[in-house]
Structures are given as C-alpha cells and as structure tokens.
Short mmCIF file of C-alpha atoms and ligand atoms in Angstrom, two decimals:
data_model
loop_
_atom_site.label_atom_id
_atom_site.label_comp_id
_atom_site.label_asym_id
_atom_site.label_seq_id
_atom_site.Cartn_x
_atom_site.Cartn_y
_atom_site.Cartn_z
CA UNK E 1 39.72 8.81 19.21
CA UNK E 2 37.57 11.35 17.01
CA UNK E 3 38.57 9.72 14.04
CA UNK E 4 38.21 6.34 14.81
CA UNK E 5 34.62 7.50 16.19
CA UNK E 6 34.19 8.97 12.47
CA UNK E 7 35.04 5.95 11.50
CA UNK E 8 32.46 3.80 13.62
CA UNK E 9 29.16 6.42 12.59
CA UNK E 10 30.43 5.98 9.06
CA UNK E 11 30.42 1.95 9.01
CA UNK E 12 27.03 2.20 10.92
CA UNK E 13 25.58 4.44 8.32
CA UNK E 14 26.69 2.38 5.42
CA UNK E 15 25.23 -0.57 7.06
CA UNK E 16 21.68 1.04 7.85
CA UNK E 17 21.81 1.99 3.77
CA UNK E 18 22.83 -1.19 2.69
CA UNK E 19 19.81 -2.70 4.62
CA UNK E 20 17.60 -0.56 3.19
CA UNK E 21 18.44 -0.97 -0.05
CA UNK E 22 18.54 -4.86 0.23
CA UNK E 23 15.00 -4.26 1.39
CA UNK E 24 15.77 -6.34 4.61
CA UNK E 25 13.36 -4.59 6.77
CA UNK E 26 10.31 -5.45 4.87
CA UNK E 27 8.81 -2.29 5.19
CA UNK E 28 9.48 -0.98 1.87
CA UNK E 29 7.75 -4.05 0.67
CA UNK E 30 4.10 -3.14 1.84
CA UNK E 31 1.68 -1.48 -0.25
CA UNK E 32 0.95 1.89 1.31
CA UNK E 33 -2.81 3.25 1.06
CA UNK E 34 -3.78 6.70 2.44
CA UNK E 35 -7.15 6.61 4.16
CA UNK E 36 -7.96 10.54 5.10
CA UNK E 37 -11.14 11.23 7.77
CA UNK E 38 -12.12 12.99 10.73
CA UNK E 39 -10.41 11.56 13.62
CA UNK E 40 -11.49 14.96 15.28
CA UNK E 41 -13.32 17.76 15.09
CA UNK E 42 -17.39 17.91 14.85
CA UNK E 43 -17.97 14.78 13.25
CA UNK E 44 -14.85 12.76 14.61
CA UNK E 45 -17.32 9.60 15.05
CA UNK E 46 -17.41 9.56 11.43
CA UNK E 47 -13.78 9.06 11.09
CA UNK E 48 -12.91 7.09 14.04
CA UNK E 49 -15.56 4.66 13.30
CA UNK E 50 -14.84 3.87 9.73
CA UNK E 51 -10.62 3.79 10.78
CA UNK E 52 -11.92 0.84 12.54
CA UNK E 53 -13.92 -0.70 10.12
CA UNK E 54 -10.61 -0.46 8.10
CA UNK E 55 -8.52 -1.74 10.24
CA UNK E 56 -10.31 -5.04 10.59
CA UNK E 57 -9.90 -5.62 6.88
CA UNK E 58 -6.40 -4.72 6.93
CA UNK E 59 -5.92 -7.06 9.79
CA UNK E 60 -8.16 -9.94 7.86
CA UNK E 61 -6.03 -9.21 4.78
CA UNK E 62 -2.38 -9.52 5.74
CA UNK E 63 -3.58 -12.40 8.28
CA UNK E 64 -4.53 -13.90 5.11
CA UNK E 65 -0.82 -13.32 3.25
CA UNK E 66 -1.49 -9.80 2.23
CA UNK E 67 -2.41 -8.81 -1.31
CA UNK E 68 0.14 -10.36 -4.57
CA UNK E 69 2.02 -12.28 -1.61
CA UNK E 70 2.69 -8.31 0.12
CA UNK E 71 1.35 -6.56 2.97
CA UNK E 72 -0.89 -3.62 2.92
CA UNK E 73 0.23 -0.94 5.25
CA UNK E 74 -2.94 1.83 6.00
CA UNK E 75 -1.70 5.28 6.77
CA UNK E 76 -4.32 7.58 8.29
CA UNK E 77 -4.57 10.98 7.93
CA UNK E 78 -6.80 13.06 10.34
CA UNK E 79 -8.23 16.22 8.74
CA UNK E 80 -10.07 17.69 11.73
CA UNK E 81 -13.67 17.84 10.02
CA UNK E 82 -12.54 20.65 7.86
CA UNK E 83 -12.37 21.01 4.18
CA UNK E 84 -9.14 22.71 3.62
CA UNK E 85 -7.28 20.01 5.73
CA UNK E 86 -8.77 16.73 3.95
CA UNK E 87 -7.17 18.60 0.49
CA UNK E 88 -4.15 19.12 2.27
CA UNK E 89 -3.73 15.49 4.08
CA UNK E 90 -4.74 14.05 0.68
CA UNK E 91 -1.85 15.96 -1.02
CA UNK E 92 0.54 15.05 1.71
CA UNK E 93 -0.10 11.03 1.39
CA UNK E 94 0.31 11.45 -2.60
CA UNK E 95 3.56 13.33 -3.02
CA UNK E 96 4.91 12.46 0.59
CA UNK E 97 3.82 9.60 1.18
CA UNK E 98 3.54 7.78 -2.28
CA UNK E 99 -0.15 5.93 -1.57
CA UNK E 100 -1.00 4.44 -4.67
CA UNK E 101 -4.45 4.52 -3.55
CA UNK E 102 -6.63 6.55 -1.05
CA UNK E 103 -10.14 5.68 1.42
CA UNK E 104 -12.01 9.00 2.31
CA UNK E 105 -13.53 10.47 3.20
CA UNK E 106 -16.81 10.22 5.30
CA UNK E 107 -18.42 13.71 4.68
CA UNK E 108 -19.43 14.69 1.11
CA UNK E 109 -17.42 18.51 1.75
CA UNK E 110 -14.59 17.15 2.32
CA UNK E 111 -14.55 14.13 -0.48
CA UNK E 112 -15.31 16.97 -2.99
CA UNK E 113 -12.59 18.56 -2.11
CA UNK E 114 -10.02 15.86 -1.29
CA UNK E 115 -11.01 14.12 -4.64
CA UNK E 116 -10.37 16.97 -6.69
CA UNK E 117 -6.71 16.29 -5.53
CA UNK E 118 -6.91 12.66 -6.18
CA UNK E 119 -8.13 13.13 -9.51
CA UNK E 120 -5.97 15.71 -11.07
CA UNK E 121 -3.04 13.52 -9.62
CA UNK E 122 -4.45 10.70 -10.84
CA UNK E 123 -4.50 8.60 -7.82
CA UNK E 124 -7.65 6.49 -7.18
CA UNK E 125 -9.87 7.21 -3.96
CA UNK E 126 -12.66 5.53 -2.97
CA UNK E 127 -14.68 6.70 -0.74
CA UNK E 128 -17.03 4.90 2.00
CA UNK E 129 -19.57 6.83 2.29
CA UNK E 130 -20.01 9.92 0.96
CA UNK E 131 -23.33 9.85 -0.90
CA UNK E 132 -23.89 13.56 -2.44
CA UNK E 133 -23.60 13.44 -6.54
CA UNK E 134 -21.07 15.64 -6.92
CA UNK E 135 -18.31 13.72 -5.35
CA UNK E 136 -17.74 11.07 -8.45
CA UNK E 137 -18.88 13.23 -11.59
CA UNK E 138 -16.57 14.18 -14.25
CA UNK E 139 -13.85 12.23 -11.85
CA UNK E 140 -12.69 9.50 -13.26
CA UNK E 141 -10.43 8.63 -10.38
CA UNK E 142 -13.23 8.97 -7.83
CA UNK E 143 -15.41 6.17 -6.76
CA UNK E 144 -17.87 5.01 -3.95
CA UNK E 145 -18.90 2.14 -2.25
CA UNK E 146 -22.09 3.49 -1.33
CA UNK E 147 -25.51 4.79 -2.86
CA UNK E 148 -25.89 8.51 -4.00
CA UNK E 149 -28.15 11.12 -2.45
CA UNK E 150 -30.49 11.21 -5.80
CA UNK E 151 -31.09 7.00 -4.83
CA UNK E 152 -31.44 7.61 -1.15
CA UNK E 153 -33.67 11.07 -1.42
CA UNK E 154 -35.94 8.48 -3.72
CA UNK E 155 -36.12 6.17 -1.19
CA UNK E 156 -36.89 8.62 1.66
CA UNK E 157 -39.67 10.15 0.00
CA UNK E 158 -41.20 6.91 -1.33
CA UNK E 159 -41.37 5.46 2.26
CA UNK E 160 -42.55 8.46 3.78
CA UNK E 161 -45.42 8.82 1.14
CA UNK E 162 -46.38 5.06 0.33
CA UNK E 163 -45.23 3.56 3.59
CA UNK E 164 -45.88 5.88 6.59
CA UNK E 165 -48.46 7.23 4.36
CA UNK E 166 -48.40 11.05 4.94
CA UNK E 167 -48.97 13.60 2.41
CA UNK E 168 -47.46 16.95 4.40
CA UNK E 169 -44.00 17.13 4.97
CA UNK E 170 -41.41 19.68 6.08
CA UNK E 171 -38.15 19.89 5.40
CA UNK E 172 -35.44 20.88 7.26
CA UNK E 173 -31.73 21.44 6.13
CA UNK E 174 -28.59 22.46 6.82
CA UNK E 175 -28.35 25.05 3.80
CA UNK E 176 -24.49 25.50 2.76
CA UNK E 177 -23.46 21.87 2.99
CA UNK E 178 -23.28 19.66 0.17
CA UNK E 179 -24.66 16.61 1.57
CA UNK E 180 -27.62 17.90 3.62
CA UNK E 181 -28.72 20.81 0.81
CA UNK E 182 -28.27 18.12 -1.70
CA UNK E 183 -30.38 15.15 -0.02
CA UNK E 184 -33.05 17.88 0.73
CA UNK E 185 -33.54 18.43 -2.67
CA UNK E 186 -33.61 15.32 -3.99
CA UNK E 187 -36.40 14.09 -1.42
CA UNK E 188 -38.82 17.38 -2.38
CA UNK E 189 -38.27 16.57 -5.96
CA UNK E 190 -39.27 12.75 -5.75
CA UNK E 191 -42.04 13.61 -2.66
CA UNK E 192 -43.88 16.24 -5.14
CA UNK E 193 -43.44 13.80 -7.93
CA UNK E 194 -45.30 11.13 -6.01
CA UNK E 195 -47.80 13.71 -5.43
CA UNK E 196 -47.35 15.05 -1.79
CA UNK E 197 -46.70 18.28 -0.71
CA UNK E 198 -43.84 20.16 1.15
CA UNK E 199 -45.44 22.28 3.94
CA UNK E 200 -42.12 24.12 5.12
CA UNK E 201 -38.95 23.82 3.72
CA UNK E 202 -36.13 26.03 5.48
CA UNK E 203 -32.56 25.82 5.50
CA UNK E 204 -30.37 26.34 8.66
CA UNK E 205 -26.97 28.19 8.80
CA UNK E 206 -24.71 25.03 9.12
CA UNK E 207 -23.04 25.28 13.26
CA UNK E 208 -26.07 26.78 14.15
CA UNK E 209 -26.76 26.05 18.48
CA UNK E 210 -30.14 27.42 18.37
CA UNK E 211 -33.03 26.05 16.36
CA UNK E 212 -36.06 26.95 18.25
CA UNK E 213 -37.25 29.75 16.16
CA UNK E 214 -37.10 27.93 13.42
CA UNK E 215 -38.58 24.44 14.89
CA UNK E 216 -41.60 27.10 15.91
CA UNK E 217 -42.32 28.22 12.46
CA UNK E 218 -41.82 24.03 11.29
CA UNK E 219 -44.60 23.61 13.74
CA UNK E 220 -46.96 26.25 12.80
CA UNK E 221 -46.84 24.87 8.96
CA UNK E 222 -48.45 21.47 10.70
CA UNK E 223 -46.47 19.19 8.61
CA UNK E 224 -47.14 14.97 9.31
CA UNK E 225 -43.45 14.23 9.02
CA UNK E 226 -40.16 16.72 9.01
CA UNK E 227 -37.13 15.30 7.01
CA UNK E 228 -34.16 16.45 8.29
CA UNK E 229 -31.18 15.22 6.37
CA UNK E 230 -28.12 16.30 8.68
CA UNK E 231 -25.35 14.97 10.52
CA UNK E 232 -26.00 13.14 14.12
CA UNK E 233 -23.98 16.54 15.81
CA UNK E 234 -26.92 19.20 15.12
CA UNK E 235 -29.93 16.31 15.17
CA UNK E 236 -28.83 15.79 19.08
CA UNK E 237 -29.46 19.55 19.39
CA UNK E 238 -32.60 20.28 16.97
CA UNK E 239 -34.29 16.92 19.03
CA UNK E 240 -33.61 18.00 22.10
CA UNK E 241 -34.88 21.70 21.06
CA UNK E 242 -37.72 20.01 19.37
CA UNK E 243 -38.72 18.69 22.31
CA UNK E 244 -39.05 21.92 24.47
CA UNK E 245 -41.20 23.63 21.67
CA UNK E 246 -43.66 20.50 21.78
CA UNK E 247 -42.45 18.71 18.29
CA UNK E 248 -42.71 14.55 18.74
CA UNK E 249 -39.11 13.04 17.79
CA UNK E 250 -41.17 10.27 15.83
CA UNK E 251 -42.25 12.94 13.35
CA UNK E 252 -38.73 13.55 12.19
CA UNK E 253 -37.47 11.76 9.29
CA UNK E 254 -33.14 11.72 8.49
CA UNK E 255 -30.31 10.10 6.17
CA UNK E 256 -27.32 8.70 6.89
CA UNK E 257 -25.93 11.62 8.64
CA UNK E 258 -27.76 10.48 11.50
CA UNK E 259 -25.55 7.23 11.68
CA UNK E 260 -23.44 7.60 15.42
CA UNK E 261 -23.95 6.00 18.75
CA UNK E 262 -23.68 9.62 20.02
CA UNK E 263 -27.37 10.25 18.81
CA UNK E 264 -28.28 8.07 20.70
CA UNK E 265 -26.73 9.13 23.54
CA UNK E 266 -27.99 12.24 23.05
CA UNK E 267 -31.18 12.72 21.85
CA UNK E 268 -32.05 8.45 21.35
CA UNK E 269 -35.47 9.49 23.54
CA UNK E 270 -36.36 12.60 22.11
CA UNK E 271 -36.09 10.39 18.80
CA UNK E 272 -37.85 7.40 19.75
CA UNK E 273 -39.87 5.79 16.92
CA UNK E 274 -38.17 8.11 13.91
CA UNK E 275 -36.71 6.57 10.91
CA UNK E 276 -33.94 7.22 8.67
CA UNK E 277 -31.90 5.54 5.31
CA UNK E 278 -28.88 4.16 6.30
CA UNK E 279 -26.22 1.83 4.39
CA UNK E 280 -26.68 -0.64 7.30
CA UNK E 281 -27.91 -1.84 10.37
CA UNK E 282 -26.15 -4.55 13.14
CA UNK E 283 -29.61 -6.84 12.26
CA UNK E 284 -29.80 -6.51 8.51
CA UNK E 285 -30.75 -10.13 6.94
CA UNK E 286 -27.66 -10.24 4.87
CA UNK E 287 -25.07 -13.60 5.52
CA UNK E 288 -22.18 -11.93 4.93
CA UNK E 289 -22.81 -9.15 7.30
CA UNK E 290 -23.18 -11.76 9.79
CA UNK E 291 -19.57 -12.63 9.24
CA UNK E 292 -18.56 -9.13 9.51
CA UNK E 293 -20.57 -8.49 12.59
CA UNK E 294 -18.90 -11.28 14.47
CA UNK E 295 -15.71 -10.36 13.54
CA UNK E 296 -15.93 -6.60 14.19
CA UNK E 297 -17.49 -7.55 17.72
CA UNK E 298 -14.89 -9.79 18.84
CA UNK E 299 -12.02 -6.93 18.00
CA UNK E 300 -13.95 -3.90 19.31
CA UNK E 301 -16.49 -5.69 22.06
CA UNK E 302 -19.42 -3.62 20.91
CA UNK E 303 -21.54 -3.41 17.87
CA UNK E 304 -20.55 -1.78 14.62
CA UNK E 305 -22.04 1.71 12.93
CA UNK E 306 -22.86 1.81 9.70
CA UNK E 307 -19.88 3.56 9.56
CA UNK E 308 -17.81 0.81 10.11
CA UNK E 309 -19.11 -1.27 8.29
CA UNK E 310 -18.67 1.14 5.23
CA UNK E 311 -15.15 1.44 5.93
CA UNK E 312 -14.64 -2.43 5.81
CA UNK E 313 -16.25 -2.73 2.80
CA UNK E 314 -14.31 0.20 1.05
CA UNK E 315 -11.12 -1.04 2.45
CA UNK E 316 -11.82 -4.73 1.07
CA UNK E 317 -13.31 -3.75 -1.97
CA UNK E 318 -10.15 -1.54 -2.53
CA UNK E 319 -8.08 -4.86 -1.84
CA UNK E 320 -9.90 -6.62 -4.02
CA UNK E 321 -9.23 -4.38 -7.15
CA UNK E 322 -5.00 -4.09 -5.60
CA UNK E 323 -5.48 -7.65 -6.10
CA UNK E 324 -6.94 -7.68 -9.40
CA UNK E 325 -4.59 -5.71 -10.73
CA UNK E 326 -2.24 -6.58 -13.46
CA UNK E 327 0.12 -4.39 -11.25
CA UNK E 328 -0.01 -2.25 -7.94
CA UNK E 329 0.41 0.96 -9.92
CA UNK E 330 -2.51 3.95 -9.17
CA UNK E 331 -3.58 3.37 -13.24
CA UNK E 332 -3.99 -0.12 -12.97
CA UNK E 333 -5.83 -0.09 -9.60
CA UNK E 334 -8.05 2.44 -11.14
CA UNK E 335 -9.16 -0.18 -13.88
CA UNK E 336 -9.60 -2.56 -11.28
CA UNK E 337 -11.80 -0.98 -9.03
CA UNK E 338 -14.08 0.24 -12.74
CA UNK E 339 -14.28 -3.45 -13.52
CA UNK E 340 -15.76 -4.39 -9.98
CA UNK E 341 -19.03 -6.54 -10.04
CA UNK E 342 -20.81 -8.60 -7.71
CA UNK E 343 -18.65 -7.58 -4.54
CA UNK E 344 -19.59 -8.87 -1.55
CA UNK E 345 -19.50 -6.84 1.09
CA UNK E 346 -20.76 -6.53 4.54
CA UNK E 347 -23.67 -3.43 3.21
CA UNK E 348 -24.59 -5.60 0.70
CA UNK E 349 -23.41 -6.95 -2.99
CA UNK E 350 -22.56 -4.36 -4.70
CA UNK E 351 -21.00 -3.62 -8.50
CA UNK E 352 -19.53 0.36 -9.85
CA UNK E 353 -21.69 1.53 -12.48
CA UNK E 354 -20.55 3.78 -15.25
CA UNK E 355 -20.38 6.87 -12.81
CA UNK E 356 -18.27 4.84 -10.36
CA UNK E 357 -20.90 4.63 -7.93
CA UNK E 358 -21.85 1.21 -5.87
CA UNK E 359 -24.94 -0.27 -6.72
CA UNK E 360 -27.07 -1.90 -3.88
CA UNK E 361 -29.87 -1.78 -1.71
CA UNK E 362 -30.71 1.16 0.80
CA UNK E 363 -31.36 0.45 4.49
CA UNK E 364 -34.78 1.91 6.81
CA UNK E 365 -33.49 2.30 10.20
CA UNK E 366 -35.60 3.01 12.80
CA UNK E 367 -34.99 4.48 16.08
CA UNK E 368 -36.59 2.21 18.85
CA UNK E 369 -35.55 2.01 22.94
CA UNK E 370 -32.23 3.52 22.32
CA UNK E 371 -30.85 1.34 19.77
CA UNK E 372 -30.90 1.71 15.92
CA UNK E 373 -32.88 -1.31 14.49
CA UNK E 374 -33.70 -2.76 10.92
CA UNK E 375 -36.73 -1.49 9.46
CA UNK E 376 -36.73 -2.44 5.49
CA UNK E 377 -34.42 -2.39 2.52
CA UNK E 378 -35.35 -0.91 -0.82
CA UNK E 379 -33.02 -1.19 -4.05
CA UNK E 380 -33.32 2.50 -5.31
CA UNK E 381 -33.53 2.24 -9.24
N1 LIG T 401 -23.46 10.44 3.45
C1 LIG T 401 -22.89 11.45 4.27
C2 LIG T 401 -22.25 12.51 3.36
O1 LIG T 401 -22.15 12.29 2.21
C3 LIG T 401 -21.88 10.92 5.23
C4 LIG T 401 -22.34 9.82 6.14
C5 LIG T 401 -22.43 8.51 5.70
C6 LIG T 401 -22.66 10.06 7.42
C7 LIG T 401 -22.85 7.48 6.53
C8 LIG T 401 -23.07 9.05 8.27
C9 LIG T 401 -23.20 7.75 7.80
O2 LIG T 401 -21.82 13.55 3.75
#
C-alpha cells in the first residue's frame, strides 16, 4: 500500500514537471512586468488609480494577441506609501520575480528610491508620473512618461503671473519631500524671473495635522495667490483649515499632487474656483483621450484621474517599446523605450528626450462645482 502510494505521488510529480517543462500551461510564456505603487497607505489613490489605468491596457493588449504573438502578465507590488518598501518590492520583482521591465511609481520619494534599484540592476522602469528632476538623472534605466517639475513650476508661475495676473504670491510647501520642495522651487525661481514677488514662502513638516499657525502668518504676508504644491491628503486638511482662519480656497494655487477624487470629497468647496497643472483632465480636447475615456468608463463606470490615465499611457508606451524590441530582454527594451517618438497616448503625444523624460503639453485644471475641469494647456519649453 505505502509503496504503491510512493509510487502514485512519484508518477504525479513527474507529470506536473514534464508539463512544465513542455511549457503546456502557458504561463511561462507571458512576459512578466513589475508595476510597484501605493495600493495603501497615505496616498493609496495614487496607486490604486494608476493599477487601473494599467490594467485597461493590459486588457486592450492581450485582447489584441499580446505583444510578439505573447501575453503580458502585470504583477503589482504594493509598497504602502513608504520609501523603504517601494526599494524593497522593486528588488523582490527583479531577482524573484524576473520582470524584465518595471511601472512605478506614482510619488517622486519613492521612484528615487525604487529606481536606484532598477538602475544598478539594469532593469528598465518607467514611471507614470513622477515629475521631480531627480528621478531620471544620471539613470540611464529610468524614464517617464510625464513632464518634470522644472516644466510644470514654469508653467505654474507663468499662468499665475501673465494669466491670473497677480504679482504677490506665497508659497507653501511640504519641506522634506522631493516632489513638493522641488516644485516650490522651481515656481519662485521662474515667478521672480518674470518679475513678481514671493510674499511668504514657508515649508511645512511633511504629516503635519495642523496648519493654522502657519495659514495665519500666510495671511498676514497678504499674498494674491498661495501655491501650494502638495499631495491631495494634506490640501483636504490645509483647505479646510484655510477656511476657519478666513483664507478663500480660490486663492490657492497646486500641481499634480492635487490629482484624487478624494479632494474633492474633501475639501472640493473650500477649493472652489482654484487651479492647478495636471497631466490631464476627463474634457481635454485631445482625440485619442476620447478613446481612452470611453474605454476606461465602460470598465470602471466612472470617470478617470489623471492618474489613470498616466498609468495607461506608461503601461502602453512600455508595450510599445516590448514590442519594438529586437528581443524581450531588459537591454533591448531599454533601447526601445530611448528611441520612442511621437507616442500617442491618452495625456497627449509624447517622445523621450535625451534625459528620458516625455515631452508634451501641461494641463490647467481648475476646480469648479465639485468636479475638476479643463482650463488650458501650455507646452512648457
Ligand atoms: N508628480 C507627483 C510626484 O512626483 C506625483 C503625482 C502625479 C501625483 C500625478 C498626482 C498626480 O511626486
């Protein structure tokens, strides 16, 4: 009995190898990509939005027959909004997982430091939408389909000063992180270039609950406009707060951070009539974002963030080089994606420059009844 049961687990073993090897379950036949983001944590909107934005491509491409006749499998990683975790995940999908490319992440922190992993293992990322300068220089495995803060800090400043017309501005940052310290200081630099003048300019301890003493001393400076480049969590908070001390939301001025239907849910009053840069909008003129809108609404039933729509267009764009490729190695995607021009994508046409950074126009969103709507579009350089 015991042997012959042996007997049976060692036929049945030799049977699930031999499928394996003969590659009969197809699996071992899909390309795998790593895509990295918050799924939770403080900013999870930022990674469970652009996960679906993925998804839709992935779903568009293998409906399509996949990429060199194959199908591309996605495998997500969730790094909690923290730094030390997107490094971590990013490691794990290399030497684990074998991706031979990776999408992420959302927040510039955390594509600094998951790209440093990329790069030294020499495994191309591309990521969606992190826009601070840092995250593509010197890496030559690092690239972005989106704008950098030095384009959209340009763009801030020159519609706040030739478009709004106001000459006194605050700002308002979150001091220790990359993207918000960053896009702060590009906007003073081009505002005071163009000849206005920064009133205020204080930085906030990043996780900060209470802003009041500081939104006091913003008002006291009597700046026009306050630009407040941050991410949607802390915005709810400081508009709400801004609010009680007597600041109008329509003063305040943001960046992309801002991008999540939970500002509007919480503070989409307080903010009524404010503006901010943004990679997209659901009503920007653009055909093919038509196409994208239509299909993202008839998977999801509801509109699509900018978000999203970033992580389409990474995820497609990344397809587009697999394809390209003379062969689905990590080196030879990595030429791919270099060579990229004329992409065209749901945030716009788009080609990598030198520095591995997208090329395209920049978005003016403005805040009006609750709902995020198209203001103007400026190509930065
Ligand atoms: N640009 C932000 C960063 O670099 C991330 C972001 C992009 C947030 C788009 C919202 C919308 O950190």
């Amino acid at each position: 009995m015991l042997t012959r049961r042996l007997f049976t687990a060692g036929l049945t073993s030799l049977f699930v190898l031999a499928l394996a090897s003969s590659g009969c379950g197809k699996k071992s036949d899909e390309i795998p990509v790593g895509a990295y983001l918050s799924l939770s944590g403080s900013d999870s909107t930022f990674g469970t939005d652009t996960r679906d934005g993925i998804e839709l491509a992935v779903e568009e491409t293998n409906a399509a027959g996949g990429i060199k006749g194959r199908k591309v499998k996605v495998l997500y990683e969730d790094d909690k909004s923290t730094t030390q975790e997107a490094s971590q995940k990013v490691r794990q999908l290399i030497d684990r997982d074998k991706v031979v490319a990776i999408l992420g992440e959302v927040a510039s922190s955390r594509s600094l430091a998951g790209g440093l992993i990329a790069n030294t293992s020499k495994v191309p990322m591309v990521t969606p939408s992190s826009t601070a300068v840092e995250v593509t220089k010197g890496r030559e495995w690092v690239f972005r389909t989106c704008f950098t803060d030095d384009a959209q800090g340009e763009v801030a400043a020159k519609f706040v000063k030739n478009e709004m017309k106001k000459n006194k501005v605050g700002v308002f940052y979150a001091a220790q992180d990359t993207y918000s310290s960053g896009l702060a200081r590009s906007f003073k630099d081009e505002f005071k270039k163009l000849g206005g003048e920064i009133v205020v300019d204080k930085g906030y301890q990043k996780g900060e609950t209470n802003y009041t003493t500081y939104l006091n001393e913003l008002k006291a400076a009597g700046p026009e406009v306050i630009f407040v480049p941050n991410y949607y969590n802390e915005m709810v908070q400081i508009a709400r707060q801004a609010k009680q001390v007597g600041l109008d939301g329509s003063r305040f001025v943001g960046g992309d951070g801002w991008d999540s239907a939970n500002l509007i849910e919480g503070a989409g009053a307080e903010l009524e009539g404010a503006y901010f840069t943004n990679h997209y909008a659901p009503d920007v003129p653009w055909p093919n974002s038509k196409k994208f809108l239509a299909a993202f609404q008839g998977k999801y039933k509801h509109e699509p963030s900018s978000l999203s729509a970033q992580g389409y267009d990474a995820a497609m764009l990344l397809f587009d080089a697999i394809g390209r490729a003379t062969e689905v190695t990590p080196e030879a995607i990595r030429k791919a994606l270099a060579e990229t021009k004329d992409f065209q994508g749901a945030t716009g046409t788009m080609s990598m420059d030198a520095d591995r950074n997208a090329n395209k126009p920049i978005v003016v969103v403005q805040i009006k009844g609750k709902k995020f709507v198209y203001a103007t579009q400026v190509m930065a350089h």
